Amino acid sequence: MNNHFQGQSLLKEIDFTPAELTYLIDFASHLKALKAQHIPHSYLQGKNIALLFEKTSTRTRSAFTVAANDLGAHPEFLGQHDIQFGTKESVADTAKVLGSMFDGIEFRGFSQQTVADLAKYSGVPVWNGLTDDWHPTQILADFLTLKEHFGYLKGLTLTYVGDGRNNMANSLLVAGSMLGINVHIGAPAALQPAAEIVALAQKYAANSGSTVLVTDDPKAAVAQADALYTDVWVSMGEDVDYGQRIKQLLPFQINTELLAATGKETTIVMHCLPALHDLKTQVGAELGAKYQMDAFEITDEVFNSPQSVVFEEAANRLPAIKAVMAATLGDLFIPDSLFE
Ligand code: CP
Ligand code: NVA
């Protein structure tokens, strides 16, 4: 058996090569087609998967659960308040125990070090379902969505506007540059990506032939973009003044004016979700009343426009996560020669 990915963890995108990321995206597309045609793909028959969540989740939790079931595995949800982890037991001890019983572990939480330590001490593949730094299974789904829409990735321009320092900005900037996507970040100076993340992206971009642009000018950021992407203005676990964030990021809101400023009628609009596009949530209603706003990072009009692919992205979390689990744990035939 020669499976190039067997036993690997997905902790962050840069642990993989551009060819490996491309393989995972294309494998996700294949698994999506199998499911659509009701062709069984139970590559993880008899395996047990731990789903460890320090932060809340709808899409990631659902996708890991359904992917595990579709692959013939048994997923077990271990929420923050269900187990000893963090309060009475260290990461290393928890990892050793989980690794002795489960065949793979998903982790969503705060620290990148935690997910790295889980992999180090468990001895089984660990998949990052979001940390403060990276969101690798999200960008696999996003790039699958882009590829389905445009037919290719290399040479596309993706502009991310909003909080340029969060997990989504990091992942899109670095992984996009790895895959030859021109990545533009539009964010105020105080919320631009860390210098080492930009340097990393520039290094990859030089190899893939793409460009990196980081600017505080929203119009310059979105010019000629094939895809406009945004995320919540305050991420999970951040303790910041909402009023200040709103003031900083309002010029970067995706609305009809900013969308028109791409200069392309074919631009698609992306968001990892959940989104504050109206006031129909508890948080949206409270913030809307306090700051006299009816939407935050994206207007409802654009969110629900034909150019928006946000629910395609959400649906693609399933095949993307399934591809990662199957490739790293499925005893498949994926020869090393494909990546030489
Ligand atoms: N996009 C994303 O990760 O969604 P959840 O927080 O619902 O998992
Ligand atoms: N940046 C967001 C992404 C949610 C999927 C957060 O970390 O809350």
XYZ file of C-alpha atoms and ligand atoms in Angstrom:
356
model
C 0.000 0.000 0.000
C 1.443 3.348 -0.970
C -0.553 6.266 0.321
C 1.459 9.455 0.177
C -0.706 11.111 2.834
C -1.139 8.154 5.209
C -0.808 9.131 8.855
C -0.260 12.850 8.160
C -1.954 15.601 10.129
C -3.436 18.767 8.636
C -2.331 21.414 11.127
C -1.692 24.287 8.724
C -1.503 24.714 4.971
C 2.252 25.282 4.800
C 2.919 21.740 6.018
C 1.769 20.661 2.553
C 3.138 21.444 -0.890
C 1.062 23.269 -3.513
C 0.748 19.958 -5.403
C -0.554 18.222 -2.279
C -3.129 20.952 -1.612
C -4.210 20.742 -5.241
C -4.574 16.968 -4.916
C -6.793 17.365 -1.845
C -9.008 19.910 -3.624
C -9.382 17.633 -6.660
C -9.946 14.597 -4.447
C -12.711 16.553 -2.683
C -14.317 17.183 -6.059
C -14.129 13.439 -6.818
C -15.678 12.476 -3.470
C -18.431 15.038 -4.010
C -19.253 13.372 -7.341
C -19.273 9.919 -5.728
C -21.730 11.066 -3.095
C -23.958 12.747 -5.691
C -24.100 9.436 -7.598
C -24.685 7.385 -4.444
C -21.453 5.487 -5.002
C -20.153 4.135 -1.679
C -16.778 5.436 -0.478
C -16.453 3.928 2.973
C -12.666 4.213 3.174
C -12.661 4.566 6.969
C -14.803 1.549 7.806
C -14.452 0.633 11.482
C -12.454 3.741 12.400
C -13.302 6.033 15.330
C -12.905 9.800 15.096
C -12.775 12.267 18.004
C -14.220 15.725 17.363
C -12.721 18.062 19.932
C -14.258 21.540 20.102
C -13.106 24.385 22.368
C -15.047 26.891 20.234
C -18.552 26.618 18.791
C -19.226 25.444 15.241
C -22.029 24.655 12.826
C -20.354 23.870 9.499
C -17.108 22.296 10.693
C -18.771 20.069 13.238
C -21.500 19.037 10.785
C -19.047 18.397 7.962
C -16.706 16.283 10.094
C -19.668 14.317 11.462
C -21.292 13.620 8.103
C -17.947 13.010 6.390
C -17.016 10.447 9.031
C -20.371 8.697 8.620
C -20.153 8.729 4.815
C -16.676 7.211 5.081
C -17.951 4.444 7.346
C -16.276 5.806 10.498
C -17.840 6.629 13.840
C -17.499 10.282 14.949
C -17.685 11.208 18.629
C -18.254 14.835 19.646
C -16.199 15.922 22.673
C -17.209 19.468 23.546
C -15.301 21.874 25.734
C -17.482 21.158 28.754
C -17.792 17.400 28.221
C -14.264 16.281 28.959
C -11.394 17.007 31.358
C -9.337 18.699 28.636
C -7.974 22.102 29.606
C -9.398 22.156 33.120
C -8.196 18.937 34.762
C -5.990 17.336 32.120
C -3.133 18.615 29.994
C -3.053 18.611 26.206
C -0.312 15.948 26.190
C -2.157 13.574 28.544
C -5.451 14.066 26.705
C -3.703 13.440 23.384
C -2.151 10.190 24.622
C -5.510 8.911 25.843
C -7.435 9.911 22.733
C -4.691 8.508 20.512
C -4.934 5.148 22.246
C -8.625 4.851 21.415
C -9.389 6.972 18.376
C -7.913 6.631 14.875
C -8.065 10.368 14.093
C -8.748 13.610 15.945
C -10.316 16.864 14.793
C -9.525 19.899 16.928
C -11.107 23.358 16.898
C -9.895 25.900 19.414
C -7.708 28.813 20.258
C -4.021 27.982 20.172
C -2.137 26.564 17.196
C 0.231 25.017 19.744
C -2.635 22.879 21.076
C -3.386 21.320 17.716
C 0.345 20.769 17.134
C 0.698 19.112 20.553
C -2.321 16.908 19.966
C -0.599 15.606 16.835
C 2.731 15.237 18.620
C 1.423 13.236 21.556
C -1.536 11.308 20.117
C 0.298 9.465 17.360
C -2.752 9.632 15.085
C -3.685 12.124 12.334
C -4.981 15.407 13.741
C -7.014 17.811 11.606
C -7.223 21.514 12.382
C -10.869 22.573 12.368
C -9.846 26.225 13.082
C -7.421 27.873 15.444
C -6.723 31.555 16.043
C -4.056 31.328 13.321
C -5.298 29.071 10.505
C -8.474 27.528 9.051
C -7.143 24.997 6.532
C -10.269 22.914 5.907
C -12.159 26.131 5.114
C -9.790 27.257 2.357
C -9.821 23.787 0.780
C -13.605 24.177 0.478
C -13.227 27.760 -0.745
C -10.718 26.846 -3.440
C -12.894 23.902 -4.494
C -15.732 26.416 -4.870
C -13.536 28.761 -6.912
C -12.383 25.893 -9.130
C -15.948 24.716 -9.698
C -16.994 28.246 -10.602
C -14.095 29.353 -12.810
C -12.605 25.993 -13.856
C -9.098 26.900 -12.630
C -7.297 28.654 -9.766
C -3.972 29.905 -11.107
C -4.241 33.523 -12.228
C -7.500 34.300 -10.422
C -7.543 37.354 -8.160
C -9.133 36.972 -4.731
C -9.585 40.020 -2.517
C -10.181 39.600 1.189
C -11.535 42.713 2.902
C -11.974 43.141 6.645
C -9.940 41.928 9.601
C -6.675 41.086 7.872
C -5.089 39.533 10.936
C -7.455 36.659 11.570
C -7.307 32.954 10.707
C -9.197 33.368 7.421
C -6.993 36.193 6.168
C -3.867 34.184 7.037
C -5.093 31.018 5.374
C -6.386 32.698 2.221
C -3.269 34.827 1.842
C -0.738 32.050 2.282
C -2.561 29.121 0.671
C -3.831 31.308 -2.174
C -0.269 32.407 -2.908
C 0.869 28.772 -2.845
C -1.680 27.927 -5.535
C -0.984 30.848 -7.869
C -4.006 32.935 -6.874
C -3.321 36.683 -6.711
C -4.350 37.578 -3.174
C -5.238 41.146 -2.233
C -5.901 42.107 1.375
C -7.875 45.287 2.005
C -7.661 46.269 5.673
C -6.804 49.320 7.775
C -3.149 49.515 8.832
C -3.953 48.339 12.363
C -5.656 45.178 11.085
C -3.285 44.105 8.331
C -1.636 40.671 8.347
C 1.541 40.175 10.401
C 4.762 40.902 8.520
C 5.886 37.249 8.698
C 2.616 36.051 7.149
C 2.977 38.546 4.296
C 6.612 37.512 3.810
C 5.583 33.852 3.700
C 2.914 34.611 1.109
C 5.370 36.643 -0.975
C 7.818 33.747 -0.973
C 5.147 31.361 -2.254
C 3.816 33.933 -4.721
C 7.288 34.331 -6.240
C 7.302 30.571 -6.901
C 3.757 30.305 -8.199
C 3.875 33.496 -10.278
C 1.097 35.264 -8.403
C 0.997 38.652 -6.700
C 0.333 39.759 -3.138
C -1.162 43.150 -2.362
C -1.861 44.504 1.115
C -3.489 47.924 1.154
C -5.667 50.170 3.304
C -7.445 51.464 0.200
C -10.636 49.377 -0.258
C -11.095 50.356 -3.923
C -7.495 49.532 -4.818
C -7.852 46.199 -3.007
C -10.923 45.079 -4.939
C -9.938 46.319 -8.417
C -10.210 43.472 -10.949
C -11.053 40.890 -8.277
C -12.629 37.649 -9.468
C -13.728 36.899 -5.910
C -14.456 39.208 -2.985
C -14.149 37.527 0.404
C -14.938 38.732 3.894
C -15.331 37.337 7.405
C -16.755 38.527 10.718
C -15.183 41.705 12.059
C -14.663 40.172 15.493
C -13.556 36.544 15.622
C -14.360 33.939 18.266
C -12.355 34.506 21.415
C -11.482 38.145 20.621
C -12.163 40.634 23.368
C -12.308 43.972 21.557
C -14.440 47.084 21.451
C -17.045 46.478 18.732
C -17.578 50.196 18.216
C -13.939 50.711 17.341
C -13.869 47.685 15.015
C -16.944 48.933 13.195
C -15.352 52.337 12.689
C -12.137 50.738 11.417
C -13.803 48.252 9.099
C -16.901 50.003 7.758
C -15.001 51.255 4.659
C -14.262 47.575 3.908
C -17.871 46.360 4.127
C -18.884 44.326 1.078
C -21.818 46.292 -0.317
C -23.065 47.034 -3.832
C -20.673 49.967 -4.182
C -17.573 47.952 -3.247
C -18.706 45.061 -5.427
C -19.116 47.409 -8.384
C -15.613 48.764 -7.738
C -14.087 45.443 -8.861
C -14.832 46.639 -12.399
C -15.961 43.111 -13.305
C -19.558 41.918 -13.593
C -18.441 38.331 -13.035
C -17.007 38.815 -9.530
C -18.285 36.283 -7.018
C -18.772 36.985 -3.322
C -17.506 34.631 -0.626
C -17.753 34.346 3.162
C -16.793 31.436 5.408
C -19.938 32.033 7.542
C -21.501 32.673 9.980
C -22.153 36.226 8.702
C -23.717 39.320 10.247
C -25.563 40.359 7.072
C -28.791 41.357 8.795
C -30.221 41.729 12.295
C -31.884 38.292 12.478
C -29.460 36.984 15.069
C -29.084 37.840 18.733
C -25.657 39.397 18.181
C -26.748 41.198 15.007
C -29.832 42.654 16.688
C -27.911 43.874 19.734
C -25.104 45.426 17.720
C -27.526 46.843 15.150
C -29.489 48.665 17.852
C -26.342 49.890 19.605
C -24.493 51.165 16.537
C -27.417 52.021 14.213
C -26.398 49.487 11.567
C -28.480 47.007 9.567
C -25.540 44.828 8.488
C -21.848 44.546 9.312
C -19.139 42.928 7.163
C -21.531 42.336 4.230
C -24.900 43.823 3.342
C -27.920 41.573 3.090
C -28.410 42.642 -0.519
C -24.976 41.389 -1.591
C -25.105 38.337 0.682
C -28.292 37.204 -1.072
C -27.335 38.380 -4.570
C -26.788 35.970 -7.476
C -23.066 36.746 -7.240
C -22.888 35.261 -3.742
C -21.597 31.670 -3.483
C -21.547 31.527 0.308
C -23.802 28.490 0.596
C -21.870 26.598 -2.091
C -18.759 27.197 0.021
C -20.531 25.944 3.135
C -21.718 22.801 1.321
C -18.189 22.199 0.042
C -16.883 21.896 3.585
C -18.198 18.329 3.508
C -16.221 16.959 0.529
C -13.136 19.004 1.515
C -13.058 17.567 5.028
C -13.899 14.124 3.704
C -10.917 14.318 1.343
C -8.562 15.237 4.167
C -9.805 12.424 6.405
C -9.798 9.794 3.670
C -6.397 10.786 2.296
C -4.655 10.765 5.663
C -6.369 7.769 7.241
C -7.913 5.743 4.428
C -5.130 3.351 3.329
C -5.699 4.578 -0.217
C -3.406 4.180 -3.218
C -1.963 7.681 -3.688
C 1.615 7.047 -4.828
C 4.517 9.312 -3.878
C 5.390 9.533 -7.572
C 2.435 11.907 -8.057
C 4.263 14.507 -5.989
C 7.866 14.120 -7.173
N -16.952 28.468 8.500
C -16.932 27.772 9.651
O -15.909 27.265 10.108
O -18.162 27.640 10.216
P -18.456 27.060 11.682
O -17.829 28.022 12.667
O -19.950 27.020 11.775
O -17.832 25.696 11.788
N -12.557 34.341 11.822
C -13.719 33.605 12.282
C -13.971 32.421 11.402
C -15.189 31.638 11.751
C -15.397 30.453 10.851
C -13.531 33.193 13.725
O -12.426 32.719 14.060
O -14.441 33.373 14.519
